[in-house]
CSV table of C-alpha atoms and ligand atoms in Angstrom, one decimal:
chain,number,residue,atom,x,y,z
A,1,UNK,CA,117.8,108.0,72.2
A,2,UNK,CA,114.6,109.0,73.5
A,3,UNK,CA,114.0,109.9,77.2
A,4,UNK,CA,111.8,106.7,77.8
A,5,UNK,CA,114.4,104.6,77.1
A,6,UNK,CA,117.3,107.1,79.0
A,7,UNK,CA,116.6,105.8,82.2
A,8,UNK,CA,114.6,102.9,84.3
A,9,UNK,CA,112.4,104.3,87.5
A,10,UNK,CA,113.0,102.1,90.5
A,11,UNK,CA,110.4,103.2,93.3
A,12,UNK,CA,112.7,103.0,96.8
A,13,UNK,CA,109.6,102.3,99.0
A,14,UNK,CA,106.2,102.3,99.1
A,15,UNK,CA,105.2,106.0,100.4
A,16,UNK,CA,107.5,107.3,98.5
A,17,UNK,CA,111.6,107.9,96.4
A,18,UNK,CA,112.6,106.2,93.0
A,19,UNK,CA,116.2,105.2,91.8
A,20,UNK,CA,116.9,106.6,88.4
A,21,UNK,CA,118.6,104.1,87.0
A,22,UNK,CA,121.4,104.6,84.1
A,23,UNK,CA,121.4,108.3,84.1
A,24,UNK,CA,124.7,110.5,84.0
A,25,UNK,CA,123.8,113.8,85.6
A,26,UNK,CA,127.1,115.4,85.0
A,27,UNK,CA,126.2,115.1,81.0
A,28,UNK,CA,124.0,117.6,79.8
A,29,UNK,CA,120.6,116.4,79.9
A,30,UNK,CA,118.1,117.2,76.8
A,31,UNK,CA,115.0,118.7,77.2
A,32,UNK,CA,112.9,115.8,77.0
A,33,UNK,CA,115.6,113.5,79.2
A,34,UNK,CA,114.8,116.6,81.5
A,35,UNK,CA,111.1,116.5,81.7
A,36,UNK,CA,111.0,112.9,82.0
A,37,UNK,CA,113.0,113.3,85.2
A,38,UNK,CA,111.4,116.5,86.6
A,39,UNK,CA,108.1,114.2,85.8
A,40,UNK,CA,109.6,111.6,88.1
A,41,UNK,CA,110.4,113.8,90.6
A,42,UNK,CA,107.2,115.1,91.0
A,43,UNK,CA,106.0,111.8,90.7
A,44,UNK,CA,108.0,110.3,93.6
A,45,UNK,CA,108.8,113.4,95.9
A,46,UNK,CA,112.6,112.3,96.5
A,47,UNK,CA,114.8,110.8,93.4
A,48,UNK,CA,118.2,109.7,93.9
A,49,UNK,CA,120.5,109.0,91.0
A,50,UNK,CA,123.4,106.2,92.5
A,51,UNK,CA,127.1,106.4,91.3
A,52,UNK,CA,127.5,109.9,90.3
A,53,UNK,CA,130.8,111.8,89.6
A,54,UNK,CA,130.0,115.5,90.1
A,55,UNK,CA,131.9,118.5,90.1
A,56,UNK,CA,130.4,121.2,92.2
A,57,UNK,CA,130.1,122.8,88.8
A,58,UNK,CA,128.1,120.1,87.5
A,59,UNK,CA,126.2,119.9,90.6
A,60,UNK,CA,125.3,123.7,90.0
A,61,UNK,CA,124.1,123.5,86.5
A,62,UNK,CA,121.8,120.3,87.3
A,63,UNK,CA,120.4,122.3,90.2
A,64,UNK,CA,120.0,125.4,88.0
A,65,UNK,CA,117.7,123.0,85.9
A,66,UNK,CA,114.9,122.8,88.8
A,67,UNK,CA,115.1,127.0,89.2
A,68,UNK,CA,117.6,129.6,91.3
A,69,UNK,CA,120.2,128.0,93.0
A,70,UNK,CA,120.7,130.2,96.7
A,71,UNK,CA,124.3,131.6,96.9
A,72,UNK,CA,125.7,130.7,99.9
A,73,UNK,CA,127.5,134.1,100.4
A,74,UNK,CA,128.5,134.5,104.0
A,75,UNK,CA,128.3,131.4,105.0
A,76,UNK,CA,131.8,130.0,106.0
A,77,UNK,CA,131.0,126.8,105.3
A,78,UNK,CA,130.1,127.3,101.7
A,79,UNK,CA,132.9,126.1,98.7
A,80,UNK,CA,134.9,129.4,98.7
A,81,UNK,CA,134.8,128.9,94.9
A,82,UNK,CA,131.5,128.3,94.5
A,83,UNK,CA,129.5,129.6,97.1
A,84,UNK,CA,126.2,128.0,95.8
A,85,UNK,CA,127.4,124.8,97.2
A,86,UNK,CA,127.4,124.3,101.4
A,87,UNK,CA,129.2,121.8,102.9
A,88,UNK,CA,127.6,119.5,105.3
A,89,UNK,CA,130.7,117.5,107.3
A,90,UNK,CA,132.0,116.4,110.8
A,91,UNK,CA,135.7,116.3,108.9
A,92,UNK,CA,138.1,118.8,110.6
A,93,UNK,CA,141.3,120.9,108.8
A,94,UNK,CA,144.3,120.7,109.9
A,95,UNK,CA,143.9,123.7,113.1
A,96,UNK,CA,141.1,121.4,114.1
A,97,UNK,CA,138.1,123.7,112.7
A,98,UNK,CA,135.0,121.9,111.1
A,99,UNK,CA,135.2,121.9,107.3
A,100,UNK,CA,131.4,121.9,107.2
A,101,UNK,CA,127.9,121.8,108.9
A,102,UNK,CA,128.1,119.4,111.4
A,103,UNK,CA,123.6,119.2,112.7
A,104,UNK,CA,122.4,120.8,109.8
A,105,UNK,CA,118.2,119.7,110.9
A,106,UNK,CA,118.0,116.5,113.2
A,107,UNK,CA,114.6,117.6,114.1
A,108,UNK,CA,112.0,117.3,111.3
A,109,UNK,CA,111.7,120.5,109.1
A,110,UNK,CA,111.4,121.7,105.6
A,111,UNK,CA,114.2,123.5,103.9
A,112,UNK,CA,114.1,127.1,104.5
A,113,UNK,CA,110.1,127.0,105.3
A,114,UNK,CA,111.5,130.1,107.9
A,115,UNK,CA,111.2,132.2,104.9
A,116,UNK,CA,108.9,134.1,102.3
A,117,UNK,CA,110.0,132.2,99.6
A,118,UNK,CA,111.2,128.9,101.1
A,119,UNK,CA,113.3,126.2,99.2
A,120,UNK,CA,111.4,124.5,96.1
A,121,UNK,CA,114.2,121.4,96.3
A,122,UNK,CA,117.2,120.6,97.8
A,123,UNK,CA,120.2,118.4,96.3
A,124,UNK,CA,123.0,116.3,98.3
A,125,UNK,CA,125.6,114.7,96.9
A,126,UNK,CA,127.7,112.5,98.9
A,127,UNK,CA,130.9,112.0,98.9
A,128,UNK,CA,131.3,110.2,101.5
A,129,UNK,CA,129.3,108.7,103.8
A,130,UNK,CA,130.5,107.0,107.7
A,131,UNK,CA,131.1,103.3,108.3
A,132,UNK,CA,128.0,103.6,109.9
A,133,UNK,CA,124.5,106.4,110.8
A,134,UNK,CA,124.0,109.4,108.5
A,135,UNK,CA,120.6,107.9,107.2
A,136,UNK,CA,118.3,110.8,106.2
A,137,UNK,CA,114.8,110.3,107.1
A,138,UNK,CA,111.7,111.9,105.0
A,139,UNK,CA,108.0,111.8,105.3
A,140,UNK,CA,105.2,111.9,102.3
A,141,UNK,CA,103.7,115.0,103.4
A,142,UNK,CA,100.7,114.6,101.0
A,143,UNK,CA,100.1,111.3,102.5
A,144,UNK,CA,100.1,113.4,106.3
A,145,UNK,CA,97.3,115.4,104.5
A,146,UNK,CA,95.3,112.6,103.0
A,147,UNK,CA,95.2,110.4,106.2
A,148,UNK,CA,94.1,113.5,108.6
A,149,UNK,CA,90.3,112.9,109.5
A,150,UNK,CA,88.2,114.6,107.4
A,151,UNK,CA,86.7,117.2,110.5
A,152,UNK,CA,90.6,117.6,110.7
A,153,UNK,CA,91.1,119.0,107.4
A,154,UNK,CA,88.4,120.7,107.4
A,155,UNK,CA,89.7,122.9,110.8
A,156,UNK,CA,92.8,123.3,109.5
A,157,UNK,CA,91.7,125.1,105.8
A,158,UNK,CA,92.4,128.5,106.0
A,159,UNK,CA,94.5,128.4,108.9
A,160,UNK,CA,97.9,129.1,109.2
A,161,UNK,CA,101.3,128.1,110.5
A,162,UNK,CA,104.1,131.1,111.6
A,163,UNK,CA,107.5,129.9,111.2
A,164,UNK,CA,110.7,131.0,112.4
A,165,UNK,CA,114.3,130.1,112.1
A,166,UNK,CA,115.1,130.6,116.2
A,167,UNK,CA,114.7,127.9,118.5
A,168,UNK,CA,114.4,130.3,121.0
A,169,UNK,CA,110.3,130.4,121.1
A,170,UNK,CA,110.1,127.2,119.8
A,171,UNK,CA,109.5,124.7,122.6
A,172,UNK,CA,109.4,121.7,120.0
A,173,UNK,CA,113.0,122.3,119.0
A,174,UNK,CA,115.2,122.3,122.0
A,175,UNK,CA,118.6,123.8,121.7
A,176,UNK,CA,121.3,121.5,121.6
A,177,UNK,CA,123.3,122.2,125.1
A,178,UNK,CA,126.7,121.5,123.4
A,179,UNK,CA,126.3,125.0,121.2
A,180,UNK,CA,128.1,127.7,122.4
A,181,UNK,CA,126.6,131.0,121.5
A,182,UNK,CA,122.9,129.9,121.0
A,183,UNK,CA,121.2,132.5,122.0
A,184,UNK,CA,123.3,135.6,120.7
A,185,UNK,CA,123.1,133.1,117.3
A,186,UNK,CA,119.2,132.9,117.3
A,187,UNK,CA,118.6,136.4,118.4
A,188,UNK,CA,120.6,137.3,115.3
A,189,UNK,CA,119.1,135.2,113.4
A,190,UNK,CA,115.6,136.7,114.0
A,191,UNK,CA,116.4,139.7,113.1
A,192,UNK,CA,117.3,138.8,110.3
A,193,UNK,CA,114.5,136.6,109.3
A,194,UNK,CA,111.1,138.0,110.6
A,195,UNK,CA,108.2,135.4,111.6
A,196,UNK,CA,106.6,134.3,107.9
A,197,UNK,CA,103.1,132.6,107.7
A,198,UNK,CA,102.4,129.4,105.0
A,199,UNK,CA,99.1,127.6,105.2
A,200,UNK,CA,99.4,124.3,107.0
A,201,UNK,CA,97.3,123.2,103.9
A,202,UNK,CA,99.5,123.9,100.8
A,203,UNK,CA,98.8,122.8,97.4
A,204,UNK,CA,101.8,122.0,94.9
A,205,UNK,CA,101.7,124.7,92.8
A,206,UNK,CA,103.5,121.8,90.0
A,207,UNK,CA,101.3,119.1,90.7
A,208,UNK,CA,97.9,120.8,92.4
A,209,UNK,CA,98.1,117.9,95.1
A,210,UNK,CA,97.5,119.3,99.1
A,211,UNK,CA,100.2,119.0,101.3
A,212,UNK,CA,100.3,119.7,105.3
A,213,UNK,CA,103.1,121.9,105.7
A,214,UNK,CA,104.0,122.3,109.0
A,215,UNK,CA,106.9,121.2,111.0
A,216,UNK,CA,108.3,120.8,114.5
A,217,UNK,CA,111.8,122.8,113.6
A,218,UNK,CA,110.1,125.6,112.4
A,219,UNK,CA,106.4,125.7,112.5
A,220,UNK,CA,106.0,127.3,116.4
A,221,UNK,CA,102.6,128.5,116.7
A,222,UNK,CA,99.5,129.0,114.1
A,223,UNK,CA,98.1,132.4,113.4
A,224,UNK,CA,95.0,134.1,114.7
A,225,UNK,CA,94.3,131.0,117.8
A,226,UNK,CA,94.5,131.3,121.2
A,227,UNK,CA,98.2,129.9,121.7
A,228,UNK,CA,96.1,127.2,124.1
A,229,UNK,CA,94.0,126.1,121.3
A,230,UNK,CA,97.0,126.7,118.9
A,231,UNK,CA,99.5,124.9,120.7
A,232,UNK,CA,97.4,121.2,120.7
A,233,UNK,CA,96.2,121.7,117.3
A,234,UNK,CA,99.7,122.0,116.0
A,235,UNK,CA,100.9,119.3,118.7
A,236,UNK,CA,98.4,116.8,117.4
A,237,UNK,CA,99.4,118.0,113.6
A,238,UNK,CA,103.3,117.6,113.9
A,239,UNK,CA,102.7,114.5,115.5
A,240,UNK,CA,100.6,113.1,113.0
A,241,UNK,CA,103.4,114.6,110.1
A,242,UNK,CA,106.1,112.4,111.6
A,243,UNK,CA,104.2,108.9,111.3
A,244,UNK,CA,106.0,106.0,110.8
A,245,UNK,CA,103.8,105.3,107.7
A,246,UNK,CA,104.8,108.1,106.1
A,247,UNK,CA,108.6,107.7,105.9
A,248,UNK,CA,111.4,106.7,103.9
A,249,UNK,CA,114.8,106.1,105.3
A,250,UNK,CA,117.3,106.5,102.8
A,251,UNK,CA,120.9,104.6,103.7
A,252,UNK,CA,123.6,106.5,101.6
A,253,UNK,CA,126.1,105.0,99.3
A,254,UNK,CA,128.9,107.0,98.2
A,255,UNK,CA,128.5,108.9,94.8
A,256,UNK,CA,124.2,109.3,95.9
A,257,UNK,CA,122.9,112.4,94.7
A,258,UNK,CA,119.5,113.2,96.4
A,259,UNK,CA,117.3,115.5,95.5
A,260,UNK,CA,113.8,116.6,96.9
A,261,UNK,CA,110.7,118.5,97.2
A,262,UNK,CA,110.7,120.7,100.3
A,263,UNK,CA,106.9,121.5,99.1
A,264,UNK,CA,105.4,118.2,100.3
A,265,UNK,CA,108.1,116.3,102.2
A,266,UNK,CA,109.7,116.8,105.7
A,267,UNK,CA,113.2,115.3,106.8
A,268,UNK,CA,116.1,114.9,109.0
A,269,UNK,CA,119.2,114.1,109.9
A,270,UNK,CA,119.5,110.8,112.0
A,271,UNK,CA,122.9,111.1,113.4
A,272,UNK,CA,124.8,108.4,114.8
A,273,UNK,CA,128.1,108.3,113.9
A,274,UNK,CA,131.0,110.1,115.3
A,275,UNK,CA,134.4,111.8,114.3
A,276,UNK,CA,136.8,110.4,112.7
A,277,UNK,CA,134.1,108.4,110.9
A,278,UNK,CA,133.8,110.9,108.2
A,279,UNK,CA,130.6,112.1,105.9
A,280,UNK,CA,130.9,114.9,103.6
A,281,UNK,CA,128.2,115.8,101.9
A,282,UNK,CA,128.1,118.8,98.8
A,283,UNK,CA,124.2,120.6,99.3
A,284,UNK,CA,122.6,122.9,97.0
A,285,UNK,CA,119.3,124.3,97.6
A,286,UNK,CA,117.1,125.4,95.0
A,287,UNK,CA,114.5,128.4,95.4
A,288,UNK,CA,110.5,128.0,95.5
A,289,UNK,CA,109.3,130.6,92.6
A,290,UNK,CA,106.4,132.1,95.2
B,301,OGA,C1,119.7,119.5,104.8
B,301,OGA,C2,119.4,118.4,105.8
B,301,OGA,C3,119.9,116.2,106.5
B,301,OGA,C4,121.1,115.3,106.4
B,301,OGA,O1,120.8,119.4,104.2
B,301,OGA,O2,118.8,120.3,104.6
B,301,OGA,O3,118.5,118.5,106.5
B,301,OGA,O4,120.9,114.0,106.7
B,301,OGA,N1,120.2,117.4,105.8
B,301,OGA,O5,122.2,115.7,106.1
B,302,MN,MN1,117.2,120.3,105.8
């Protein structure tokens, strides 16, 4: 069968996210089923194929498609089998420890943009989703870049963002007062991860398209301005990022695999749902080749 006629494209909104329609992913797929979708992804930013039955193996080898799949490896809350795949859950074992990540990123990021070589996509699968909340939000970050004023983009060329995984100089990404330990957490954490600049005007290295990449969660000051003038400039960017214009607000259905593009898209968990009102998610995180 040829790949035009594999699947149907079903855009999920305006801004942005298509439904492949009539696509296994757990069956190999062949090369030209494969650029057909990697086509739509680009295309559309965020696909998500409905009804899937996924083994974290098969969950692993479609990632592997899209690049390097991150191991996991010291992370308790990755499959101890296979340690590519994270588990995002508020579901509790039987001594009453979390299973998963409970608040993995309620304030608006892009994955791993806290490091040299942030994520290129990243894939969910759910398993199971609450009676209620869980909706992931996303914004069309090339749309953020097209709809800046012109003297805007203009300022921000050239200039650019320094991330950093602790919330602890961040002043956009309070600290949730319910975690124990933050600060001996995010101290270790910056060690670990030193401060890494992007430009806040990236373009796609697949598609060529400009994206602003900057975010509230991990974008905390911009490089080489005074941090007065620095601080409004990103203020005025991050607020113009999270625009209601630009977002899509996907509702998940059990057996949704998600994937998208951490190089021109922002997103975040929405909460609102509570133990014992159970999601479990299955994540894998694909790496950006830069
Ligand atoms: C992530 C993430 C949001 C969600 O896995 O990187 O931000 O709704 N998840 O689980
Ligand atoms: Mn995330």
């Amino acid at each position: 069968m040829a790949a035009a006629d594999s699947f149907r494209i079903a855009p999920l909104s305006e801004v942005m996210a298509a439904e492949i329609v009539g696509l296994d992913v757990s069956r190999p797929l062949d090369g030209e089923t494969f650029a057909a979708v990697n086509k739509a992804f680009l295309d559309h930013q965020v696909l998500c194929f409905r009804g899937q039955n996924l083994s974290p193996d098969g969950q692993i080898a479609f990632s592997r498609l899209f690049g390097q799949v991150i191991v996991h490896d010291n992370s308790r809350y990755a499959l101890a089998d296979h340690q590519e795949v994270l588990v995002l859950s508020n579901d509790v074992d039987e001594n009453g420890e979390h299973i998963g990540v409970v608040d993995a990123g309620d304030i608006w990021h892009s994955d791993l943009q806290f490091k040299p070589r942030p994520a290129k996509c990243t894939i969910l699968y759910a398993l199971r989703n609450p009676s209620r909340g869980g909706a992931t939000d996303f914004t069309n970050q090339y749309l953020a870049y097209e709809r800046l004023p012109e003297a805007m983009r203009m300022r921000i060329s050239g200039l650019r963002g320094v991330n950093s995984i602790s919330k602890l100089k961040n002043s956009r990404a309070p600290i949730s007062g319910e975690r124990k330990g933050a600060r001996e957490f995010y101290i270790r954490q910056e060690r670990e991860n030193p401060d890494v600049e992007h430009p806040l005007a990236q373009v796609h290295p697949e598609t060529g398209r400009t994206s602003l990449y900057c975010s509230p969660r991990f974008t905390y000051r911009l490089a080489g301005l005074t941090d007065e003038e620095g601080d409004a400039l990103l203020d005025e960017l991050v607020r113009h990022s999270g625009k209601r214009e630009f977002r899509y607000r996907h509702e998940w259905r059990d057996g949704d695999l998600l994937m998208w593009d951490n190089r021109c898209v922002n997103h975040r968990a929405t909460g609102g749902y509570a133990y014992p009102d159970i999601r479990l998610i299955h994540r894998t995180t694909v790496l950006d080749r830069r």
